[in-house]
CSV table of C-alpha atoms and ligand atoms in Angstrom, one decimal:
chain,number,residue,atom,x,y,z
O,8,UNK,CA,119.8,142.7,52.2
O,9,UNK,CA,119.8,146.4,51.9
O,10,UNK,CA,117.4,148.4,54.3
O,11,UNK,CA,116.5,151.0,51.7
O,12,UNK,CA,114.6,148.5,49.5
O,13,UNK,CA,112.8,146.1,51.5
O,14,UNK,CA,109.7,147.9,51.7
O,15,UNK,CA,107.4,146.2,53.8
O,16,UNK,CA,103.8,145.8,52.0
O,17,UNK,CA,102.3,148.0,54.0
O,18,UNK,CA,104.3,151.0,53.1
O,19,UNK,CA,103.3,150.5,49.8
O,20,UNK,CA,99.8,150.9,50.3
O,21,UNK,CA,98.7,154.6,49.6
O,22,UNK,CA,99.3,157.0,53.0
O,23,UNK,CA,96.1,158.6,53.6
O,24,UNK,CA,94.5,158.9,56.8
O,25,UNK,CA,91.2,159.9,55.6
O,26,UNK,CA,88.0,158.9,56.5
O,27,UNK,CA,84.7,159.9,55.7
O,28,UNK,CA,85.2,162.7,57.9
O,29,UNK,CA,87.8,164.7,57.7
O,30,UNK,CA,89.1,168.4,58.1
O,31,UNK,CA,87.0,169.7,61.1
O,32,UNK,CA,84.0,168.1,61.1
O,33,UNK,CA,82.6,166.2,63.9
O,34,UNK,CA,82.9,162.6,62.6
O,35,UNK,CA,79.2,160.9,62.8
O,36,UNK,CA,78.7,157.4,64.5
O,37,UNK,CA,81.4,155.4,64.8
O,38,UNK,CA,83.4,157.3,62.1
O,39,UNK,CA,86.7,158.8,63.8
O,40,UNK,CA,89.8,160.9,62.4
O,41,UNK,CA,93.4,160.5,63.7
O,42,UNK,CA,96.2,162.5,61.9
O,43,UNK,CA,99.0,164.3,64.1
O,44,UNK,CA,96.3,167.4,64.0
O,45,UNK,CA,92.9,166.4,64.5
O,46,UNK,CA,91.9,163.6,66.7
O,47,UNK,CA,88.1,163.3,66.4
O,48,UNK,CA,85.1,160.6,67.1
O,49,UNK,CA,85.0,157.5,68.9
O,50,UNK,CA,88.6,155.9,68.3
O,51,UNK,CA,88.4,151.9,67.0
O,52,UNK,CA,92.3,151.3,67.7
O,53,UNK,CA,92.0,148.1,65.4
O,54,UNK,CA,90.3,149.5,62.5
O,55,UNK,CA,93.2,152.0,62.7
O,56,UNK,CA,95.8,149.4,61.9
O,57,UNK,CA,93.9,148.8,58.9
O,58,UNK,CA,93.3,152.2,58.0
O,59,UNK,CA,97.5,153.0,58.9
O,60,UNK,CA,98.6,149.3,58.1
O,61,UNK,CA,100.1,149.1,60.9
O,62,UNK,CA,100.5,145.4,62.9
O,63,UNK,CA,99.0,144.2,66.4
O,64,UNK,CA,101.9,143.5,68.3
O,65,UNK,CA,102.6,139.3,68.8
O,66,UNK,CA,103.1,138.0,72.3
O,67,UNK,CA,106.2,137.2,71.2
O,68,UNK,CA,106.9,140.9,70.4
O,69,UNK,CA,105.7,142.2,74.0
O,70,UNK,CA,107.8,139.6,76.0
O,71,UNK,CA,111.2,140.2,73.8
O,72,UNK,CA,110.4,144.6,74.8
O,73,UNK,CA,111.7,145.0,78.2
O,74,UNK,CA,109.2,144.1,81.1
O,75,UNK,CA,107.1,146.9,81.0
O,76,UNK,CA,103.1,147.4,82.0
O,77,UNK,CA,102.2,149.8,79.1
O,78,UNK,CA,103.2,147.2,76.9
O,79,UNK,CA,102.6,143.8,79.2
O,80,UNK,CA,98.6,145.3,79.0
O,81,UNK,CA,99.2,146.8,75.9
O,82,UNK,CA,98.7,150.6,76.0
O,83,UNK,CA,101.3,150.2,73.5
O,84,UNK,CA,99.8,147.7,71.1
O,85,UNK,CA,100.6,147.8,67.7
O,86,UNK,CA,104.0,148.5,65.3
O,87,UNK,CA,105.5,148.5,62.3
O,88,UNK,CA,109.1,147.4,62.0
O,89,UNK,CA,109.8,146.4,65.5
O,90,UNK,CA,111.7,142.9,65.4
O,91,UNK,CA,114.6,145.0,63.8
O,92,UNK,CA,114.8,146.8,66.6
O,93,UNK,CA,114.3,144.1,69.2
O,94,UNK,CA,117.0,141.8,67.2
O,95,UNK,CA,119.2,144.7,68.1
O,96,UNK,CA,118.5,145.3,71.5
O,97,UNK,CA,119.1,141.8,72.3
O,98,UNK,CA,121.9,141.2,70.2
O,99,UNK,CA,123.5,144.4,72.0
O,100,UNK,CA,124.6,146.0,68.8
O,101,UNK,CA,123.3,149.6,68.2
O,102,UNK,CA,120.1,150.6,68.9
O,103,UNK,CA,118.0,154.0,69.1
O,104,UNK,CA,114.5,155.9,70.3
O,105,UNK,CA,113.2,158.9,69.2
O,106,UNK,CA,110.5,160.3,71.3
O,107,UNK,CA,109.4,164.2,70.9
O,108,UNK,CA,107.4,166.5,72.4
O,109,UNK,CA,105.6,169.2,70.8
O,110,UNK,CA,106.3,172.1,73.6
O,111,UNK,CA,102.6,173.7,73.4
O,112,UNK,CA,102.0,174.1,76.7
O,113,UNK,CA,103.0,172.5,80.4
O,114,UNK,CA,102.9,169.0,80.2
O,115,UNK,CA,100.8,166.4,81.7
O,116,UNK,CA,101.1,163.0,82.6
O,117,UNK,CA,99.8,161.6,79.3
O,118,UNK,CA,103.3,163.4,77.9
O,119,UNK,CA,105.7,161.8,79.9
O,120,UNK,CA,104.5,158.6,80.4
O,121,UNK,CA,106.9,157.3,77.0
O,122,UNK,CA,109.8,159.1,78.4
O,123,UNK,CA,109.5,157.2,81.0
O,124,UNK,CA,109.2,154.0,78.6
O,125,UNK,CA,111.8,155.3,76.8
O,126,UNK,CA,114.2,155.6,79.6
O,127,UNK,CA,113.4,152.2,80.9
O,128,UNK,CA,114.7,150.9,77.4
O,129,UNK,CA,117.7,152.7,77.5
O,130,UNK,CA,118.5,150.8,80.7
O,131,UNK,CA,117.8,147.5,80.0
O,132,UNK,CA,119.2,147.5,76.5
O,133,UNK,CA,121.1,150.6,76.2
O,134,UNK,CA,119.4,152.3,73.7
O,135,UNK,CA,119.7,155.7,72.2
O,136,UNK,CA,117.7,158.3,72.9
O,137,UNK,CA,116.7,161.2,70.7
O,138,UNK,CA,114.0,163.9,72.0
O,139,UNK,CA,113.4,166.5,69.4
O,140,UNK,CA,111.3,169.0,70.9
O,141,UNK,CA,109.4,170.7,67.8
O,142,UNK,CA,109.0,174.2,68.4
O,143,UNK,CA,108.5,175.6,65.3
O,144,UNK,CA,105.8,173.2,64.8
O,145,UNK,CA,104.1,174.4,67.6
O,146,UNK,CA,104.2,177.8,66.4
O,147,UNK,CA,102.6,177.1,62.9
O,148,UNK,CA,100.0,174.7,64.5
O,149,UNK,CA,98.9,177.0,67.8
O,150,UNK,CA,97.4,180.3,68.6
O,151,UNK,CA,100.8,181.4,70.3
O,152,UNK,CA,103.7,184.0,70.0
O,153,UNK,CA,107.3,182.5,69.3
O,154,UNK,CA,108.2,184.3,73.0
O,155,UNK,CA,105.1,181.9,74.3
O,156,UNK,CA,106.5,178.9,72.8
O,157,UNK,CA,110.1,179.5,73.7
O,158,UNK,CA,108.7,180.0,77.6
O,159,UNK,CA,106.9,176.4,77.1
O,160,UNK,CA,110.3,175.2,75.3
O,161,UNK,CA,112.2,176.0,78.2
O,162,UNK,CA,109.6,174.8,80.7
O,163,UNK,CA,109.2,171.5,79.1
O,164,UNK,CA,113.2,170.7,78.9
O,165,UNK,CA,113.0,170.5,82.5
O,166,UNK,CA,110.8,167.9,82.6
O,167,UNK,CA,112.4,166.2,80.1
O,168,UNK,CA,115.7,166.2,82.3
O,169,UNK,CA,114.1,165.8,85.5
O,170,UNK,CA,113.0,162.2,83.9
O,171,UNK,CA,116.6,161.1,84.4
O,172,UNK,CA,118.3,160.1,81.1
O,173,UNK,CA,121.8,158.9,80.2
O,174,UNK,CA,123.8,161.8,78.9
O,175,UNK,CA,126.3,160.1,77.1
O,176,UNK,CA,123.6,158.2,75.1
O,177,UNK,CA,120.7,160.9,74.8
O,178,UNK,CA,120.5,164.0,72.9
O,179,UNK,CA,117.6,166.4,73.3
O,180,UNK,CA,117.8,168.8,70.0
O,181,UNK,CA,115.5,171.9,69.6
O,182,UNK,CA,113.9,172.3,66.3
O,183,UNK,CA,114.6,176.2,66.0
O,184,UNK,CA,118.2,176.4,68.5
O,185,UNK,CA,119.4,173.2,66.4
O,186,UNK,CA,118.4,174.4,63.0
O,187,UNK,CA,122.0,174.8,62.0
O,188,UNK,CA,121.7,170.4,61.8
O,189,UNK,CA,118.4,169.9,61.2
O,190,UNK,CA,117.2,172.5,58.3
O,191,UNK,CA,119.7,171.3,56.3
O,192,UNK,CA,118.5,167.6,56.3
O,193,UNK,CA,114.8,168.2,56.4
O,194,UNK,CA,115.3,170.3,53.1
O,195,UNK,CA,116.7,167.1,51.5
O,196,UNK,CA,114.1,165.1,52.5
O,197,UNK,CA,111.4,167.9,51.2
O,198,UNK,CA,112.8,167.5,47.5
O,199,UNK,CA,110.3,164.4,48.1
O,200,UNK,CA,107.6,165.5,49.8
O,201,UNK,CA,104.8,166.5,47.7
O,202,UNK,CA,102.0,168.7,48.4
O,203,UNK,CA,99.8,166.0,47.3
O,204,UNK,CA,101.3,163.5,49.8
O,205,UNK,CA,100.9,165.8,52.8
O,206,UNK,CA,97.2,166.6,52.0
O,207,UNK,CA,96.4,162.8,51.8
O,208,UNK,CA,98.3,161.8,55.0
O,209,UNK,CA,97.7,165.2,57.3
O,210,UNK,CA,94.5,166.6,55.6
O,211,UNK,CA,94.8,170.2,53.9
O,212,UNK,CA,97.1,172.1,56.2
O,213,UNK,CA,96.8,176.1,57.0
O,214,UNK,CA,100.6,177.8,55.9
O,215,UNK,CA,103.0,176.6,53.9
O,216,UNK,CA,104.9,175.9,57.8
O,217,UNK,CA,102.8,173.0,58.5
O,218,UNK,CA,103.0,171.7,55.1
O,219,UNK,CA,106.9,171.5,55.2
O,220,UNK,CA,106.7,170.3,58.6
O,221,UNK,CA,106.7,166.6,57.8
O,222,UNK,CA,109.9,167.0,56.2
O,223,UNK,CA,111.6,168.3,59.7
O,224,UNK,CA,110.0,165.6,62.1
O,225,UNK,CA,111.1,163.2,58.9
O,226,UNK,CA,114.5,164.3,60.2
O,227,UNK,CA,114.2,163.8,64.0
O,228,UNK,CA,113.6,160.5,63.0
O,229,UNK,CA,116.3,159.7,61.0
O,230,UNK,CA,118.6,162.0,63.0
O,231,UNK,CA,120.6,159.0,65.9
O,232,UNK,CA,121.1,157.2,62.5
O,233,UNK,CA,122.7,159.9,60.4
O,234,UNK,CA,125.0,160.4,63.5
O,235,UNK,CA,125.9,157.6,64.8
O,236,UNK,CA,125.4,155.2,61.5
O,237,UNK,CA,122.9,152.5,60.5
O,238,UNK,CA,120.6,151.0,63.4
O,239,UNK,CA,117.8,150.2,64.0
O,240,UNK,CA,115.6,153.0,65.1
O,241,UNK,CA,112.1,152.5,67.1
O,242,UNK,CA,109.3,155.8,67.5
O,243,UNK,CA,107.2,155.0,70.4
O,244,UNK,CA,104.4,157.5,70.1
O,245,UNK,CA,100.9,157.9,70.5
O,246,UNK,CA,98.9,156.4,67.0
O,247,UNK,CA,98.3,160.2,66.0
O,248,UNK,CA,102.1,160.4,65.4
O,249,UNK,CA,101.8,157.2,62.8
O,250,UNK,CA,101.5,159.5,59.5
O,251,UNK,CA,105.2,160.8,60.0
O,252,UNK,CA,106.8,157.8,60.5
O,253,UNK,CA,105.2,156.8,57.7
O,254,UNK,CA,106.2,159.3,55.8
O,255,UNK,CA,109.6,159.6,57.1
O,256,UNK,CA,110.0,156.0,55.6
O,257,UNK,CA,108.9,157.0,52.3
O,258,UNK,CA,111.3,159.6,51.8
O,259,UNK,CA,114.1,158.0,53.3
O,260,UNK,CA,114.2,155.3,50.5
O,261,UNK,CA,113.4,157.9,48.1
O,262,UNK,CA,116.3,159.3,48.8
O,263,UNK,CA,118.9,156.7,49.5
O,264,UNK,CA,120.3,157.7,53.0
O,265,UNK,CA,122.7,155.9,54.3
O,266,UNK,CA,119.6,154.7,57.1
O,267,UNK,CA,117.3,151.9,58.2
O,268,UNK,CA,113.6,153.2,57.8
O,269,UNK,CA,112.3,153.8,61.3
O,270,UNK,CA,110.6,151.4,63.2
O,271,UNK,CA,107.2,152.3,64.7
O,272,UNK,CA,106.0,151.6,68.3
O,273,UNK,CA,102.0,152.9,68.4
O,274,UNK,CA,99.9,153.8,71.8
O,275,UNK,CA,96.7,154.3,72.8
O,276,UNK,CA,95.9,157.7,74.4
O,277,UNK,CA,95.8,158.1,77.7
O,278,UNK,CA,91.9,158.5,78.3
O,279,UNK,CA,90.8,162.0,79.4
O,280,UNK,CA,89.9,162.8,83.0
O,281,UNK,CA,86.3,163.4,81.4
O,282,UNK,CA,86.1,159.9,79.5
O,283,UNK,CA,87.8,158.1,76.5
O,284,UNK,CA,89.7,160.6,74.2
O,285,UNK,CA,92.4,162.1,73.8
O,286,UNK,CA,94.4,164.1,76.5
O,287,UNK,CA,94.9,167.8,75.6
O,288,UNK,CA,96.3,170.6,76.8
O,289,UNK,CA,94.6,173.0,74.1
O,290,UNK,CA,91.1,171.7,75.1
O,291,UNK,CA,89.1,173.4,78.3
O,292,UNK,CA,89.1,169.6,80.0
O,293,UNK,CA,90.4,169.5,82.8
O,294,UNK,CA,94.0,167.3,83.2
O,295,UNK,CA,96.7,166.8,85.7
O,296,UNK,CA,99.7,168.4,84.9
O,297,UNK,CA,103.1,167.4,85.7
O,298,UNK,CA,103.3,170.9,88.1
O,299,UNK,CA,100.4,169.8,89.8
O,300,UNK,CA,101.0,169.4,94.2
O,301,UNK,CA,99.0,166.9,95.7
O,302,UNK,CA,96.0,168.8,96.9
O,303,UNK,CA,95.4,169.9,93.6
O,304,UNK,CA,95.8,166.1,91.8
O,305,UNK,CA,93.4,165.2,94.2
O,306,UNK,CA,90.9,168.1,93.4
O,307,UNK,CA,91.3,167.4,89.8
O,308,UNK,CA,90.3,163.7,90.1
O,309,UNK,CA,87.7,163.8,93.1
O,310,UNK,CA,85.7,167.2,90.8
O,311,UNK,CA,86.5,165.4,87.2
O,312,UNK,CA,87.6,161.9,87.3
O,313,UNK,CA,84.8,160.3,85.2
O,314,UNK,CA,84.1,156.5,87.2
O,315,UNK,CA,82.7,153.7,86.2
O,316,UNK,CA,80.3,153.7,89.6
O,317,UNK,CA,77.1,153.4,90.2
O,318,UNK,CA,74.5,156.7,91.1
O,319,UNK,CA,73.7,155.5,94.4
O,320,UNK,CA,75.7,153.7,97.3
O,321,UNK,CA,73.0,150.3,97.5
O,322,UNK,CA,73.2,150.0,93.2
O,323,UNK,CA,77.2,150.2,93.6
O,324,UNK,CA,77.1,147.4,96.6
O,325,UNK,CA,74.9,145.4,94.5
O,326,UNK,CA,75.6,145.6,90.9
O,327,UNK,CA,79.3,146.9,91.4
O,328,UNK,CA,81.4,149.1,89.3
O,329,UNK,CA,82.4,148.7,85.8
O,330,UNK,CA,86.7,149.5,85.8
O,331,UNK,CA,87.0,149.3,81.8
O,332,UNK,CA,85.4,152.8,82.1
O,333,UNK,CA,86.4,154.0,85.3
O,334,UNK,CA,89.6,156.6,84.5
O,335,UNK,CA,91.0,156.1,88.3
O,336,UNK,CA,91.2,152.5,87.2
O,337,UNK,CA,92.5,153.2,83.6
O,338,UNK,CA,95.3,155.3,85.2
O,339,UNK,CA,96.1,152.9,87.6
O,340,UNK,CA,96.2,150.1,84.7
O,341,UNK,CA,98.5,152.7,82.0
O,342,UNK,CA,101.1,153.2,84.9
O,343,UNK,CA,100.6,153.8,88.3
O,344,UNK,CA,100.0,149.8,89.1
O,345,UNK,CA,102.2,148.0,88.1
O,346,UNK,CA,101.5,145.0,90.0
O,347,UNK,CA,99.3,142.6,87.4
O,348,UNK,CA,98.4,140.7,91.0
O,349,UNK,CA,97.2,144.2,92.9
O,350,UNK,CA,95.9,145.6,89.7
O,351,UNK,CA,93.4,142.9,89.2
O,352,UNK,CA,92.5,142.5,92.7
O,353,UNK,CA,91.7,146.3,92.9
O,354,UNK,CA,89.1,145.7,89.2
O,355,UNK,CA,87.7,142.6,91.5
O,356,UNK,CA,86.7,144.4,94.5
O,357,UNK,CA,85.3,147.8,92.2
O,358,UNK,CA,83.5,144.6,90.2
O,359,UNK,CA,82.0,143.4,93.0
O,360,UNK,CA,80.5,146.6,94.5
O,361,UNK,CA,83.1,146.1,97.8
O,362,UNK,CA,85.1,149.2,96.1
O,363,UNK,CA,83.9,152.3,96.1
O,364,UNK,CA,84.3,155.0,93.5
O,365,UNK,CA,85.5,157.8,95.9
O,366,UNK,CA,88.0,154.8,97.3
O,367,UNK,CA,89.4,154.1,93.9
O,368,UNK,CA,89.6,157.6,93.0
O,369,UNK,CA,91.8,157.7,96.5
O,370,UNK,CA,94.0,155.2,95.8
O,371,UNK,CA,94.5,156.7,92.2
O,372,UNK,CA,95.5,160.2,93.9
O,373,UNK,CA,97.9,158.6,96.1
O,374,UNK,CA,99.8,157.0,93.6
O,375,UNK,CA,99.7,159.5,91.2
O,376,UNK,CA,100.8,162.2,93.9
O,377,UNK,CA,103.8,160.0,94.6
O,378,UNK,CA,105.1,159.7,91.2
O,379,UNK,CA,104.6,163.7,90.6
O,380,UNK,CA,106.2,164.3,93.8
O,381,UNK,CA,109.3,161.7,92.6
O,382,UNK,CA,109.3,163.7,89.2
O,383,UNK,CA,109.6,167.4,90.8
O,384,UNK,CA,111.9,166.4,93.1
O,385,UNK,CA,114.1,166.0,90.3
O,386,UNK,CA,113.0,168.6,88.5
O,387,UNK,CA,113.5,171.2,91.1
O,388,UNK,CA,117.1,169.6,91.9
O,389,UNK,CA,118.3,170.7,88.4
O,390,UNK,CA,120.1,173.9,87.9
O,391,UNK,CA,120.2,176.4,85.4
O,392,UNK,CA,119.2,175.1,82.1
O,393,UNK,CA,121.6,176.0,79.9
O,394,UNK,CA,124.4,174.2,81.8
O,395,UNK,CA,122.1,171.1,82.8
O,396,UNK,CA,121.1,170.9,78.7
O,397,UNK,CA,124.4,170.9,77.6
O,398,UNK,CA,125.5,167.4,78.0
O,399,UNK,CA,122.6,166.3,76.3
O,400,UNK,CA,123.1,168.7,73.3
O,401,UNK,CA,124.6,167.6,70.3
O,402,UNK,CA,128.7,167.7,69.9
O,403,UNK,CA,130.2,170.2,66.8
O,404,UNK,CA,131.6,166.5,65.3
O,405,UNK,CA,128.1,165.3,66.0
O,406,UNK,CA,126.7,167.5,63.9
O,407,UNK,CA,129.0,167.7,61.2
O,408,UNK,CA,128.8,163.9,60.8
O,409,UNK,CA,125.2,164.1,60.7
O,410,UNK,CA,125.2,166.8,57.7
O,411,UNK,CA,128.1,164.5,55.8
O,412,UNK,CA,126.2,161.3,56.2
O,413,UNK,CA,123.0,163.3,54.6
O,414,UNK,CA,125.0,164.4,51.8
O,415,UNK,CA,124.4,168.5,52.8
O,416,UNK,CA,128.2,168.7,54.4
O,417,UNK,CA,128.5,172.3,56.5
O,418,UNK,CA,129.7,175.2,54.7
O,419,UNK,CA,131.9,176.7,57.0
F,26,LIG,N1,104.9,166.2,66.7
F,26,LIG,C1,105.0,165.8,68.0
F,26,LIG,C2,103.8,166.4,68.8
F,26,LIG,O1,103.1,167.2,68.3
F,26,LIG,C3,106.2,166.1,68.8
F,26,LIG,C4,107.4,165.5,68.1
F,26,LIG,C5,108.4,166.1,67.4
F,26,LIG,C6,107.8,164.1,68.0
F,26,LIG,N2,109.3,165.3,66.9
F,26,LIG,C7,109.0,164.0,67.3
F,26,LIG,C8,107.2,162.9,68.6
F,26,LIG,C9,109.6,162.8,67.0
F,26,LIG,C10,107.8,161.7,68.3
F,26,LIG,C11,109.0,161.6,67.6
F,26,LIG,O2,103.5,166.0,69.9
């Protein structure tokens, strides 16, 4: 069976992400927009799937992923594609993740929390990793000089390193300082592209930039297959992200690659520090950053950690607190538990008014601290960048096998 012709029924539902509210405006009651550049209203992660076609992960699914709590409690819930790429991984034939970042800013824990999944496949299975880290995106999208973006560029790779990947199976590419591979392939996959589609999947974009864009994350996405041959390829990302694998897979059968479509692997946000939402660095509300020393995790959370308590001490004792709202609790529960046992011992006692608020909020800090502190310890152990970077940059024969195997051979 070829890969480039089984399309799944969902993909051949129409791509568009709209909703009655679109384009800007605040969504009214229980109306919400999600593309990769809006995220708006009250999000209903099932009527999502729907809206994306996009499947609830089985049981089955989560316990063939390596043991994991963002996907035993499902943070990440849904997917499209996946057994391909759990058939691999436990067959021990080749395998790959792509997981970007869009360097706008520092980054906060919301960022790194799929590296971190991502890592933790690549050593139980020995995946692939790609991390395309989408600059030029970032330029068209934000309010910010190229010189801005390349300081955020360089800022984020270090976080990226200081998570701790394989070298000889990751490969960290930079949209603009890895155009040489990549503008080659996304213009391929742009012959396909139509204005029309982008407008129906990402809602009407500013600059031409952002309307081509598509065509270059299209090409992250395909970009562990065109160099190291078919497999089968898995996009853990936030649900926002959903339109371009979608759209990635309907241009790569359009175009005959020699690829499998990508797989997709869909999260929940992170809640805000303020309540459920979206994290963002672009927004005014307040969020702990990866940079962050322990006093000031501490401040953040004690001045803004929205809690599911009660307003006085004698309501909390009696009634007790509510931890599907508390964000302390929700962190705890993402990552920073991972004890199923301890976790729901700690939702028992907030339940049943023995926990306090200001205690969870504690015993959130603490554990939060401890990761950060793990993280730049790392971080700060690396040395110059350019030398640390290059064992996870892409080879001359990597590259030129990449731009055979998409048919745009190199020039020169
Ligand atoms: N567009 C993503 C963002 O804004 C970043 C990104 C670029 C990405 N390429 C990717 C994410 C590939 C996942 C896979 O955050």
């Amino acid at each position: 069976m070829s890969d480039d012709t089984d399309d799944t029924p969902h993909d051949a539902a129409p791509i568009s992400n709209r909703s009655a509210a679109v384009d800007g405006a605040e969504p009214a009651d229980g109306e919400f927009t999600v593309t990769p550049y809006a995220v708006a209203g009250e999000i209903d992660y099932d009527k999502l799937l729907e809206r994306f076609g996009a499947d609830p992960l089985t049981d089955e699914q989560i316990a063939q992923f390596p043991d994991h709590p963002m996907l035993r409690r499902r943070t990440f819930y849904a997917g499209r594609d996946v057994d391909r790429y759990l058939e691999a991984a436990e067959s021990g034939v080749p395998h790959a993740i792509v997981t970007g970042r869009g360097p706008s800013g520092p980054m906060h824990l919301g960022h790194v929390l799929p590296l971190y999944l991502a890592k933790r496949f690549q050593q139980a299975t020995g995946a692939t990793v790609y991390i395309p880290l989408s600059d030029d995106e970032k330029y068209l999208a934000k309010d910010q000089s190229f010189e801005v973006i390349g300081e955020h560029t360089r800022d984020n790779l270090r976080d990226v390193l200081a998570v701790g990947f394989d070298p000889e199976r990751t490969r960290i590419v930079v949209d603009t300082a890895d155009a040489d591979v990549i503008y080659p392939i996304a213009v391929r996959l742009a012959k396909h592209l139509t204005p029309a589609t982008v407008e129906a999947v990402y809602g009407e974009q500013d600059t031409v930039g952002l309307q081509f864009y598509p065509a270059v994350q299209a090409t992250h996405l395909l970009l562990p297959q065109l160099v190291d041959g078919r497999q089968p390829t898995l996009v853990p990302i936030a649900v926002d992200q959903d339109p371009h694998v979608r759209v990635c897979r309907d241009v790569a059968a359009k175009e005959a690659l020699p690829v499998s479509k990508p797989g997709a692997l869909l999260g929940r946000f992170l809640p805000s520090l303020e309540g459920p939402g979206k994290m963002s660095t672009s927004g005014d509300a307040p969020s702990i950053e990866l940079a962050d020393d322990p006093e000031t995790v501490a401040e953040t959370i004690r001045n803004h950690a929205y809690t599911g308590g009660r307003s006085t001490l004698e309501e909390h004792r009696e009634k007790g607190g509510d931890p599907t709202v508390d964000v302390p609790f929700q962190y705890l529960r993402f990552f920073f538990e991972p004890d199923d046992e301890k976790l729901e011992a700690v939702a028992e006692r907030y339940r049943s008014g023995e926990l306090l608020s200001g205690e969870l909020k504690e015993l959130a800090i603490e554990r939060i601290a401890a990761f950060l502190d793990k993280h730049q310890q790392r971080r700060s152990a690396l040395g110059d960048l350019e030398s640390e970077l290059e064992p996870y940059r892409l080879t001359g024969a990597e590259r030129r096998r990449a731009l055979e195997r998409a048919g745009v051979p190199a020039q020169f």
